[in-house]
């Protein structure tokens, strides 16, 4: 459903995390715990939010503020993502 390749993140000591994700036949329900920017490189993605469905194709970007409940949905897409803060998982477990 989803394959992730992190480029930079918490282990690198940077507050900004970034990487690539390949989504195939994906439908992933999640609440983002960080600010996120998604840029579509190939294919298309639909992101269901309480405000509606956001659709993006190649070279389109979507910004998602922390706390947004959503569903990532894609038949086939390659995306680049950036998240802030990169240590969102550590901060969550420390709370």
CSV table of C-alpha atoms in Angstrom, one decimal:
chain,number,residue,atom,x,y,z
A,1,UNK,CA,0.0,0.0,0.0
A,2,UNK,CA,2.8,2.5,0.9
A,3,UNK,CA,6.6,2.4,0.7
A,4,UNK,CA,8.5,5.2,2.4
A,5,UNK,CA,12.1,6.4,1.9
A,6,UNK,CA,13.2,9.0,4.4
A,7,UNK,CA,15.8,11.5,3.1
A,8,UNK,CA,16.3,13.6,6.2
A,9,UNK,CA,14.7,13.6,9.7
A,10,UNK,CA,15.1,13.4,13.4
A,11,UNK,CA,18.2,11.2,13.3
A,12,UNK,CA,20.0,13.8,11.3
A,13,UNK,CA,19.3,16.5,14.0
A,14,UNK,CA,17.1,18.6,11.7
A,15,UNK,CA,13.7,19.9,12.7
A,16,UNK,CA,12.5,19.3,9.1
A,17,UNK,CA,11.8,15.8,7.8
A,18,UNK,CA,11.6,14.9,4.1
A,19,UNK,CA,11.3,11.8,1.9
A,20,UNK,CA,9.5,10.0,-0.8
A,21,UNK,CA,6.5,7.7,-0.7
A,22,UNK,CA,5.1,5.3,-3.3
A,23,UNK,CA,1.4,4.6,-2.9
A,24,UNK,CA,-0.2,1.7,-4.7
A,25,UNK,CA,-3.9,0.9,-4.2
A,26,UNK,CA,-3.6,3.0,-1.1
A,27,UNK,CA,-6.3,4.1,1.3
A,28,UNK,CA,-4.6,5.3,4.6
A,29,UNK,CA,-6.6,6.9,7.4
A,30,UNK,CA,-4.5,9.1,9.6
A,31,UNK,CA,-4.5,12.3,11.7
A,32,UNK,CA,-1.3,14.3,10.8
A,33,UNK,CA,0.6,15.1,14.0
A,34,UNK,CA,2.9,17.6,12.2
A,35,UNK,CA,2.7,20.2,9.5
A,36,UNK,CA,3.1,18.4,6.1
A,37,UNK,CA,3.6,19.4,2.5
A,38,UNK,CA,3.0,16.8,-0.2
A,39,UNK,CA,4.2,17.3,-3.7
A,40,UNK,CA,3.1,14.8,-6.4
A,41,UNK,CA,5.9,13.6,-8.7
A,42,UNK,CA,4.0,11.0,-10.7
A,43,UNK,CA,0.4,9.8,-10.7
A,44,UNK,CA,-2.3,11.5,-8.6
A,45,UNK,CA,-3.5,11.5,-5.0
A,46,UNK,CA,-6.7,12.4,-3.2
A,47,UNK,CA,-6.7,13.5,0.4
A,48,UNK,CA,-10.0,13.4,2.1
A,49,UNK,CA,-10.3,16.1,4.9
A,50,UNK,CA,-13.2,17.4,6.9
A,51,UNK,CA,-13.3,20.4,4.6
A,52,UNK,CA,-13.5,18.2,1.4
A,53,UNK,CA,-11.4,16.2,-1.0
A,54,UNK,CA,-8.1,17.7,-2.2
A,55,UNK,CA,-6.8,16.3,-5.5
A,56,UNK,CA,-3.3,16.7,-6.8
A,57,UNK,CA,-1.4,15.5,-9.9
A,58,UNK,CA,2.2,15.9,-11.0
A,59,UNK,CA,3.9,19.1,-9.7
A,60,UNK,CA,0.9,20.0,-7.5
A,61,UNK,CA,1.4,20.6,-3.8
A,62,UNK,CA,-0.9,20.2,-0.8
A,63,UNK,CA,-0.3,21.7,2.7
A,64,UNK,CA,-1.8,19.9,5.6
A,65,UNK,CA,-1.7,21.6,9.1
A,66,UNK,CA,-1.0,19.5,12.2
A,67,UNK,CA,-4.1,17.9,13.7
A,68,UNK,CA,-5.9,17.3,10.4
A,69,UNK,CA,-7.8,14.0,10.3
A,70,UNK,CA,-7.6,12.7,6.7
A,71,UNK,CA,-7.5,9.7,4.3
A,72,UNK,CA,-4.7,9.5,1.8
A,73,UNK,CA,-6.0,7.7,-1.3
A,74,UNK,CA,-4.1,6.8,-4.5
A,75,UNK,CA,-4.3,4.1,-7.2
A,76,UNK,CA,-0.6,4.8,-8.1
A,77,UNK,CA,1.4,7.8,-7.0
A,78,UNK,CA,5.0,8.8,-6.2
A,79,UNK,CA,5.1,11.8,-3.8
A,80,UNK,CA,7.7,13.9,-2.0
A,81,UNK,CA,6.8,14.9,1.5
A,82,UNK,CA,8.1,17.4,4.1
A,83,UNK,CA,7.1,17.3,7.7
A,84,UNK,CA,7.7,19.6,10.7
A,85,UNK,CA,8.7,18.8,13.3
A,86,UNK,CA,10.7,15.8,12.3
A,87,UNK,CA,10.6,14.4,15.9
A,88,UNK,CA,6.8,14.2,16.0
A,89,UNK,CA,6.9,10.5,16.9
A,90,UNK,CA,9.4,10.9,19.8
A,91,UNK,CA,7.5,13.9,21.1
A,92,UNK,CA,4.2,11.9,21.0
A,93,UNK,CA,5.7,9.0,23.0
A,94,UNK,CA,7.3,11.4,25.5
A,95,UNK,CA,3.9,13.0,26.3
